[in-house]
Amino acid sequence: MSNLFELSKRESTVDIVVNSIKQLLIERRLKPGDKLPTELEISEGLGVSRGSVREAMKILSAFGLVDIRVGNGTYVCESPGNGLLDSFLFSFFMLNPDVANLYEFRSVLEADVLELILKHYEENLSERTALRKNLEELEEMMNSPQPNQKLLLKNDLEFHQLMGKATRNLLVERVYNFVIDFMEPSIKNTHKKQKGEYVYQVHKKTLAIIEEQDYAHISDAIAASVDTWSVLQTEELEG
């Protein structure tokens, strides 16, 4: 595999290694689970020092692209790492988007999520079944004397995670999970001073859209979901 690495343009030695690996991944000449050549093979193939190769691997590892196994070599990660989304999350915190920006972003994203769920309806039976069970569990919690706020939040987040899986699109699922993770504190606020009844109505309407494959009312379901989140979030900030 050492012939995969050829110097093509002038750039910093660390960048040479990083960009070479990225290009090989894009071209699928390196695939998830593949073991990379040794530091020596890469350094000789690209004409850079072994120190530069080592630094490049640390960068790629931080971005969740490679897995450095001490004593066993370096491998292309078999599952997506969190590094890229962690960087995205940091940029979100730096931007500090207000409720209005988040409202618009979540509205657009969740509309796409629902459309993909319906598009892959024949493939996501297990996720749809889990969504129905999730809603039934929420109803049971609502009927208990004192619903546990932590369990209400867990149930709410799980509903959205299942929606992400039901898209059957790993990229969309990852981005959607990132957004929900970022919004977790504000989602938690929607459970204050109530026993899950608002969330239940929203999730019930969303699930009905999915089960009835009702493309025509996706926008209504999204409006109900995001409006409820936005109103309760604003009330919490003002209160």
PDB file of C-alpha atoms in Angstrom:
ATOM      1  CA  MET A   1       0.000   0.000   0.000  1.00  0.00           C
ATOM      2  CA  SER A   2       3.020   2.297   0.274  1.00  0.00           C
ATOM      3  CA  ASN A   3       2.625   3.333  -3.387  1.00  0.00           C
ATOM      4  CA  LEU A   4      -0.644   5.060  -2.447  1.00  0.00           C
ATOM      5  CA  PHE A   5       1.362   7.996  -1.127  1.00  0.00           C
ATOM      6  CA  GLU A   6       2.924  10.304  -3.698  1.00  0.00           C
ATOM      7  CA  LEU A   7       3.929  13.938  -3.229  1.00  0.00           C
ATOM      8  CA  SER A   8       1.819  16.071  -5.598  1.00  0.00           C
ATOM      9  CA  LYS A   9       2.177  19.673  -4.453  1.00  0.00           C
ATOM     10  CA  ARG A  10       4.119  21.905  -2.089  1.00  0.00           C
ATOM     11  CA  GLU A  11       2.531  22.375   1.340  1.00  0.00           C
ATOM     12  CA  SER A  12       3.543  21.950   4.973  1.00  0.00           C
ATOM     13  CA  THR A  13       4.770  18.443   5.707  1.00  0.00           C
ATOM     14  CA  VAL A  14       1.974  17.745   8.192  1.00  0.00           C
ATOM     15  CA  ASP A  15      -0.615  19.018   5.695  1.00  0.00           C
ATOM     16  CA  ILE A  16       0.900  16.766   3.034  1.00  0.00           C
ATOM     17  CA  VAL A  17       0.144  13.713   5.158  1.00  0.00           C
ATOM     18  CA  VAL A  18      -3.302  14.876   6.325  1.00  0.00           C
ATOM     19  CA  ASN A  19      -4.454  15.837   2.835  1.00  0.00           C
ATOM     20  CA  SER A  20      -3.069  12.638   1.315  1.00  0.00           C
ATOM     21  CA  ILE A  21      -5.057  10.516   3.772  1.00  0.00           C
ATOM     22  CA  LYS A  22      -8.204  12.589   3.218  1.00  0.00           C
ATOM     23  CA  GLN A  23      -7.880  12.242  -0.556  1.00  0.00           C
ATOM     24  CA  LEU A  24      -7.419   8.490  -0.340  1.00  0.00           C
ATOM     25  CA  LEU A  25     -10.556   8.282   1.812  1.00  0.00           C
ATOM     26  CA  ILE A  26     -12.527  10.383  -0.686  1.00  0.00           C
ATOM     27  CA  GLU A  27     -11.323   8.182  -3.552  1.00  0.00           C
ATOM     28  CA  ARG A  28     -12.152   5.092  -1.453  1.00  0.00           C
ATOM     29  CA  ARG A  29      -8.650   3.741  -1.943  1.00  0.00           C
ATOM     30  CA  LEU A  30      -8.659   3.608   1.846  1.00  0.00           C
ATOM     31  CA  LYS A  31     -11.811   2.196   3.445  1.00  0.00           C
ATOM     32  CA  PRO A  32     -13.168   1.864   6.998  1.00  0.00           C
ATOM     33  CA  GLY A  33     -11.202  -0.773   8.872  1.00  0.00           C
ATOM     34  CA  ASP A  34      -8.140  -0.615   6.578  1.00  0.00           C
ATOM     35  CA  LYS A  35      -4.771  -0.625   8.285  1.00  0.00           C
ATOM     36  CA  LEU A  36      -2.517   2.240   7.216  1.00  0.00           C
ATOM     37  CA  PRO A  37       1.103   1.673   6.165  1.00  0.00           C
ATOM     38  CA  THR A  38       3.699   2.201   8.867  1.00  0.00           C
ATOM     39  CA  GLU A  39       5.089   5.624   9.757  1.00  0.00           C
ATOM     40  CA  LEU A  40       8.272   4.722   7.881  1.00  0.00           C
ATOM     41  CA  GLU A  41       6.406   3.664   4.711  1.00  0.00           C
ATOM     42  CA  ILE A  42       4.312   6.840   4.700  1.00  0.00           C
ATOM     43  CA  SER A  43       7.262   9.124   5.426  1.00  0.00           C
ATOM     44  CA  GLU A  44       9.327   7.562   2.647  1.00  0.00           C
ATOM     45  CA  GLY A  45       6.407   7.588   0.191  1.00  0.00           C
ATOM     46  CA  LEU A  46       5.685  11.269   0.766  1.00  0.00           C
ATOM     47  CA  GLY A  47       9.219  12.450   1.455  1.00  0.00           C
ATOM     48  CA  VAL A  48       8.417  13.832   4.904  1.00  0.00           C
ATOM     49  CA  SER A  49       9.788  13.100   8.362  1.00  0.00           C
ATOM     50  CA  ARG A  50       8.321  10.436  10.615  1.00  0.00           C
ATOM     51  CA  GLY A  51       7.607  13.217  13.124  1.00  0.00           C
ATOM     52  CA  SER A  52       5.346  14.921  10.566  1.00  0.00           C
ATOM     53  CA  VAL A  53       3.524  11.635   9.971  1.00  0.00           C
ATOM     54  CA  ARG A  54       3.058  11.210  13.718  1.00  0.00           C
ATOM     55  CA  GLU A  55       1.623  14.736  14.102  1.00  0.00           C
ATOM     56  CA  ALA A  56      -0.682  14.219  11.132  1.00  0.00           C
ATOM     57  CA  MET A  57      -2.044  11.021  12.661  1.00  0.00           C
ATOM     58  CA  LYS A  58      -2.781  12.850  15.910  1.00  0.00           C
ATOM     59  CA  ILE A  59      -4.794  15.423  13.945  1.00  0.00           C
ATOM     60  CA  LEU A  60      -6.686  12.756  12.000  1.00  0.00           C
ATOM     61  CA  SER A  61      -7.349  10.883  15.240  1.00  0.00           C
ATOM     62  CA  ALA A  62      -8.728  14.044  16.873  1.00  0.00           C
ATOM     63  CA  PHE A  63     -11.154  14.383  13.959  1.00  0.00           C
ATOM     64  CA  GLY A  64     -12.279  10.796  14.377  1.00  0.00           C
ATOM     65  CA  LEU A  65     -10.900   9.594  11.043  1.00  0.00           C
ATOM     66  CA  VAL A  66      -8.216   7.183  12.210  1.00  0.00           C
ATOM     67  CA  ASP A  67      -7.774   4.943  15.230  1.00  0.00           C
ATOM     68  CA  ILE A  68      -4.236   4.762  16.634  1.00  0.00           C
ATOM     69  CA  ARG A  69      -3.748   1.403  18.351  1.00  0.00           C
ATOM     70  CA  VAL A  70      -0.528   1.353  20.341  1.00  0.00           C
ATOM     71  CA  GLY A  71       1.552  -1.647  19.340  1.00  0.00           C
ATOM     72  CA  ASN A  72      -0.867  -2.618  16.577  1.00  0.00           C
ATOM     73  CA  GLY A  73      -0.725   0.193  14.032  1.00  0.00           C
ATOM     74  CA  THR A  74      -3.159   2.835  12.792  1.00  0.00           C
ATOM     75  CA  TYR A  75      -6.506   2.029  11.185  1.00  0.00           C
ATOM     76  CA  VAL A  76      -9.211   3.944   9.343  1.00  0.00           C
ATOM     77  CA  CYS A  77     -12.117   4.227  11.787  1.00  0.00           C
ATOM     78  CA  GLU A  78     -14.946   1.810  11.070  1.00  0.00           C
ATOM     79  CA  SER A  79     -17.609   4.087  12.537  1.00  0.00           C
ATOM     80  CA  PRO A  80     -17.826   7.893  12.361  1.00  0.00           C
ATOM     81  CA  GLY A  81     -15.919   9.705  15.083  1.00  0.00           C
ATOM     82  CA  ASN A  82     -17.297  12.679  17.001  1.00  0.00           C
ATOM     83  CA  GLY A  83     -14.377  14.992  16.265  1.00  0.00           C
ATOM     84  CA  LEU A  84     -15.862  16.869  13.322  1.00  0.00           C
ATOM     85  CA  LEU A  85     -19.198  17.362  15.027  1.00  0.00           C
ATOM     86  CA  ASP A  86     -17.443  18.375  18.253  1.00  0.00           C
ATOM     87  CA  SER A  87     -15.801  21.168  16.254  1.00  0.00           C
ATOM     88  CA  PHE A  88     -19.185  22.071  14.795  1.00  0.00           C
ATOM     89  CA  LEU A  89     -20.646  22.099  18.304  1.00  0.00           C
ATOM     90  CA  PHE A  90     -17.906  24.464  19.492  1.00  0.00           C
ATOM     91  CA  SER A  91     -18.658  26.839  16.605  1.00  0.00           C
ATOM     92  CA  PHE A  92     -22.338  26.750  17.593  1.00  0.00           C
ATOM     93  CA  PHE A  93     -21.457  27.818  21.117  1.00  0.00           C
ATOM     94  CA  MET A  94     -19.251  30.599  19.760  1.00  0.00           C
ATOM     95  CA  LEU A  95     -22.064  31.848  17.494  1.00  0.00           C
ATOM     96  CA  ASN A  96     -24.519  31.665  20.403  1.00  0.00           C
ATOM     97  CA  PRO A  97     -27.624  31.520  18.149  1.00  0.00           C
ATOM     98  CA  ASP A  98     -30.776  33.063  19.595  1.00  0.00           C
ATOM     99  CA  VAL A  99     -34.173  31.366  19.820  1.00  0.00           C
ATOM    100  CA  ALA A 100     -35.299  32.815  16.466  1.00  0.00           C
ATOM    101  CA  ASN A 101     -32.278  31.381  14.612  1.00  0.00           C
ATOM    102  CA  LEU A 102     -32.661  28.009  16.284  1.00  0.00           C
ATOM    103  CA  TYR A 103     -36.393  28.032  15.491  1.00  0.00           C
ATOM    104  CA  GLU A 104     -35.737  28.496  11.777  1.00  0.00           C
ATOM    105  CA  PHE A 105     -32.907  25.976  11.676  1.00  0.00           C
ATOM    106  CA  ARG A 106     -34.815  23.287  13.551  1.00  0.00           C
ATOM    107  CA  SER A 107     -37.930  23.856  11.416  1.00  0.00           C
ATOM    108  CA  VAL A 108     -36.026  23.316   8.170  1.00  0.00           C
ATOM    109  CA  LEU A 109     -34.079  20.330   9.475  1.00  0.00           C
ATOM    110  CA  GLU A 110     -37.045  18.496  11.008  1.00  0.00           C
ATOM    111  CA  ALA A 111     -39.096  18.925   7.839  1.00  0.00           C
ATOM    112  CA  ASP A 112     -36.307  17.173   5.928  1.00  0.00           C
ATOM    113  CA  VAL A 113     -36.085  14.487   8.612  1.00  0.00           C
ATOM    114  CA  LEU A 114     -39.797  13.706   8.319  1.00  0.00           C
ATOM    115  CA  GLU A 115     -39.665  13.599   4.529  1.00  0.00           C
ATOM    116  CA  LEU A 116     -36.784  11.116   4.653  1.00  0.00           C
ATOM    117  CA  ILE A 117     -38.619   8.969   7.194  1.00  0.00           C
ATOM    118  CA  LEU A 118     -41.575   8.721   4.810  1.00  0.00           C
ATOM    119  CA  LYS A 119     -39.294   8.139   1.836  1.00  0.00           C
ATOM    120  CA  HIS A 120     -37.738   5.131   3.613  1.00  0.00           C
ATOM    121  CA  TYR A 121     -41.022   3.944   5.107  1.00  0.00           C
ATOM    122  CA  GLU A 122     -40.596   0.360   3.927  1.00  0.00           C
ATOM    123  CA  GLU A 123     -37.162   0.152   5.557  1.00  0.00           C
ATOM    124  CA  ASN A 124     -37.734   1.696   8.987  1.00  0.00           C
ATOM    125  CA  LEU A 125     -40.416  -0.519  10.559  1.00  0.00           C
ATOM    126  CA  SER A 126     -38.251  -1.190  13.627  1.00  0.00           C
ATOM    127  CA  GLU A 127     -37.774   2.535  14.275  1.00  0.00           C
ATOM    128  CA  ARG A 128     -41.470   3.265  13.722  1.00  0.00           C
ATOM    129  CA  THR A 129     -42.375   0.514  16.186  1.00  0.00           C
ATOM    130  CA  ALA A 130     -39.931   1.976  18.705  1.00  0.00           C
ATOM    131  CA  LEU A 131     -41.452   5.451  18.224  1.00  0.00           C
ATOM    132  CA  ARG A 132     -44.920   4.056  19.023  1.00  0.00           C
ATOM    133  CA  LYS A 133     -43.541   2.346  22.138  1.00  0.00           C
ATOM    134  CA  ASN A 134     -41.796   5.579  23.156  1.00  0.00           C
ATOM    135  CA  LEU A 135     -45.088   7.487  22.931  1.00  0.00           C
ATOM    136  CA  GLU A 136     -46.893   4.847  24.990  1.00  0.00           C
ATOM    137  CA  GLU A 137     -44.190   5.078  27.663  1.00  0.00           C
ATOM    138  CA  LEU A 138     -44.628   8.855  27.761  1.00  0.00           C
ATOM    139  CA  GLU A 139     -48.367   8.423  28.251  1.00  0.00           C
ATOM    140  CA  GLU A 140     -47.737   6.056  31.164  1.00  0.00           C
ATOM    141  CA  MET A 141     -45.387   8.565  32.785  1.00  0.00           C
ATOM    142  CA  MET A 142     -47.944  11.342  32.379  1.00  0.00           C
ATOM    143  CA  ASN A 143     -50.528   9.268  34.234  1.00  0.00           C
ATOM    144  CA  SER A 144     -48.249   8.637  37.197  1.00  0.00           C
ATOM    145  CA  PRO A 145     -48.744  10.845  40.303  1.00  0.00           C
ATOM    146  CA  GLN A 146     -45.370  12.575  40.011  1.00  0.00           C
ATOM    147  CA  PRO A 147     -43.585  12.030  36.691  1.00  0.00           C
ATOM    148  CA  ASN A 148     -39.794  11.965  36.926  1.00  0.00           C
ATOM    149  CA  GLN A 149     -38.395  14.989  35.053  1.00  0.00           C
ATOM    150  CA  LYS A 150     -35.213  13.139  34.116  1.00  0.00           C
ATOM    151  CA  LEU A 151     -37.189  10.261  32.625  1.00  0.00           C
ATOM    152  CA  LEU A 152     -39.423  12.707  30.726  1.00  0.00           C
ATOM    153  CA  LEU A 153     -36.349  14.344  29.203  1.00  0.00           C
ATOM    154  CA  LYS A 154     -34.793  10.962  28.378  1.00  0.00           C
ATOM    155  CA  ASN A 155     -38.003   9.878  26.662  1.00  0.00           C
ATOM    156  CA  ASP A 156     -38.169  13.121  24.680  1.00  0.00           C
ATOM    157  CA  LEU A 157     -34.568  12.874  23.474  1.00  0.00           C
ATOM    158  CA  GLU A 158     -35.026   9.206  22.580  1.00  0.00           C
ATOM    159  CA  PHE A 159     -38.016  10.103  20.365  1.00  0.00           C
ATOM    160  CA  HIS A 160     -35.838  12.448  18.324  1.00  0.00           C
ATOM    161  CA  GLN A 161     -32.951   9.971  18.198  1.00  0.00           C
ATOM    162  CA  LEU A 162     -35.331   7.346  16.800  1.00  0.00           C
ATOM    163  CA  MET A 163     -36.539   9.845  14.211  1.00  0.00           C
ATOM    164  CA  GLY A 164     -32.938  10.363  13.153  1.00  0.00           C
ATOM    165  CA  LYS A 165     -32.409   6.615  12.764  1.00  0.00           C
ATOM    166  CA  ALA A 166     -35.671   6.274  10.828  1.00  0.00           C
ATOM    167  CA  THR A 167     -34.308   8.561   8.094  1.00  0.00           C
ATOM    168  CA  ARG A 168     -31.946   5.720   7.147  1.00  0.00           C
ATOM    169  CA  ASN A 169     -29.411   8.390   6.225  1.00  0.00           C
ATOM    170  CA  LEU A 170     -26.336   8.346   8.451  1.00  0.00           C
ATOM    171  CA  LEU A 171     -25.322  11.917   7.611  1.00  0.00           C
ATOM    172  CA  VAL A 172     -28.754  13.336   8.413  1.00  0.00           C
ATOM    173  CA  GLU A 173     -28.965  11.211  11.558  1.00  0.00           C
ATOM    174  CA  ARG A 174     -25.616  12.525  12.797  1.00  0.00           C
ATOM    175  CA  VAL A 175     -26.445  16.170  12.121  1.00  0.00           C
ATOM    176  CA  TYR A 176     -29.915  15.823  13.661  1.00  0.00           C
ATOM    177  CA  ASN A 177     -28.495  14.155  16.779  1.00  0.00           C
ATOM    178  CA  PHE A 178     -25.958  16.961  17.048  1.00  0.00           C
ATOM    179  CA  VAL A 179     -28.722  19.595  16.890  1.00  0.00           C
ATOM    180  CA  ILE A 180     -30.831  17.781  19.491  1.00  0.00           C
ATOM    181  CA  ASP A 181     -27.770  17.403  21.753  1.00  0.00           C
ATOM    182  CA  PHE A 182     -27.090  21.125  21.423  1.00  0.00           C
ATOM    183  CA  MET A 183     -30.729  21.925  22.247  1.00  0.00           C
ATOM    184  CA  GLU A 184     -30.968  19.519  25.181  1.00  0.00           C
ATOM    185  CA  PRO A 185     -30.939  22.274  27.858  1.00  0.00           C
ATOM    186  CA  SER A 186     -33.762  24.134  26.099  1.00  0.00           C
ATOM    187  CA  ILE A 187     -35.700  20.895  25.499  1.00  0.00           C
ATOM    188  CA  LYS A 188     -35.358  20.221  29.226  1.00  0.00           C
ATOM    189  CA  ASN A 189     -37.066  23.553  29.878  1.00  0.00           C
ATOM    190  CA  THR A 190     -40.180  22.386  28.018  1.00  0.00           C
ATOM    191  CA  HIS A 191     -40.772  19.787  30.738  1.00  0.00           C
ATOM    192  CA  LYS A 192     -40.810  22.266  33.596  1.00  0.00           C
ATOM    193  CA  LYS A 193     -44.170  23.035  35.235  1.00  0.00           C
ATOM    194  CA  GLN A 194     -45.937  20.291  33.282  1.00  0.00           C
ATOM    195  CA  LYS A 195     -46.044  16.496  33.175  1.00  0.00           C
ATOM    196  CA  GLY A 196     -45.172  15.895  29.546  1.00  0.00           C
ATOM    197  CA  GLU A 197     -48.603  16.749  28.161  1.00  0.00           C
ATOM    198  CA  TYR A 198     -47.321  19.345  25.657  1.00  0.00           C
ATOM    199  CA  VAL A 199     -44.599  17.039  24.392  1.00  0.00           C
ATOM    200  CA  TYR A 200     -47.074  14.151  24.208  1.00  0.00           C
ATOM    201  CA  GLN A 201     -49.424  16.088  21.939  1.00  0.00           C
ATOM    202  CA  VAL A 202     -46.560  17.146  19.658  1.00  0.00           C
ATOM    203  CA  HIS A 203     -45.044  13.662  19.431  1.00  0.00           C
ATOM    204  CA  LYS A 204     -48.470  12.117  18.907  1.00  0.00           C
ATOM    205  CA  LYS A 205     -49.085  14.414  15.954  1.00  0.00           C
ATOM    206  CA  THR A 206     -45.617  13.747  14.534  1.00  0.00           C
ATOM    207  CA  LEU A 207     -46.062   9.984  14.811  1.00  0.00           C
ATOM    208  CA  ALA A 208     -49.473  10.210  13.136  1.00  0.00           C
ATOM    209  CA  ILE A 209     -47.848  11.962  10.164  1.00  0.00           C
ATOM    210  CA  ILE A 210     -45.317   9.131   9.941  1.00  0.00           C
ATOM    211  CA  GLU A 211     -47.725   6.234  10.366  1.00  0.00           C
ATOM    212  CA  GLU A 212     -50.238   7.686   7.913  1.00  0.00           C
ATOM    213  CA  GLN A 213     -47.478   8.685   5.465  1.00  0.00           C
ATOM    214  CA  ASP A 214     -49.095  12.099   5.391  1.00  0.00           C
ATOM    215  CA  TYR A 215     -46.715  14.232   3.335  1.00  0.00           C
ATOM    216  CA  ALA A 216     -49.307  17.012   3.043  1.00  0.00           C
ATOM    217  CA  HIS A 217     -49.260  17.826   6.768  1.00  0.00           C
ATOM    218  CA  ILE A 218     -45.537  17.655   7.500  1.00  0.00           C
ATOM    219  CA  SER A 219     -45.338  21.442   7.816  1.00  0.00           C
ATOM    220  CA  ASP A 220     -48.224  21.405  10.326  1.00  0.00           C
ATOM    221  CA  ALA A 221     -46.498  18.800  12.478  1.00  0.00           C
ATOM    222  CA  ILE A 222     -43.207  20.702  12.394  1.00  0.00           C
ATOM    223  CA  ALA A 223     -44.929  23.980  13.260  1.00  0.00           C
ATOM    224  CA  ALA A 224     -46.643  22.337  16.245  1.00  0.00           C
ATOM    225  CA  SER A 225     -43.376  20.796  17.437  1.00  0.00           C
ATOM    226  CA  VAL A 226     -41.107  23.804  17.038  1.00  0.00           C
ATOM    227  CA  ASP A 227     -43.754  26.338  18.115  1.00  0.00           C
ATOM    228  CA  THR A 228     -44.277  24.445  21.379  1.00  0.00           C
ATOM    229  CA  TRP A 229     -40.523  24.310  21.986  1.00  0.00           C
ATOM    230  CA  SER A 230     -40.105  27.994  21.123  1.00  0.00           C
ATOM    231  CA  VAL A 231     -42.989  29.250  23.283  1.00  0.00           C
ATOM    232  CA  LEU A 232     -41.978  27.222  26.329  1.00  0.00           C
ATOM    233  CA  GLN A 233     -38.341  28.183  25.884  1.00  0.00           C
ATOM    234  CA  THR A 234     -39.230  31.884  25.675  1.00  0.00           C
ATOM    235  CA  GLU A 235     -41.455  31.626  28.749  1.00  0.00           C
ATOM    236  CA  GLU A 236     -38.596  30.011  30.657  1.00  0.00           C
ATOM    237  CA  LEU A 237     -36.161  32.761  29.644  1.00  0.00           C
ATOM    238  CA  GLU A 238     -38.655  35.492  30.580  1.00  0.00           C
ATOM    239  CA  GLY A 239     -39.621  33.789  33.819  1.00  0.00           C
TER     240      GLY A 239
END
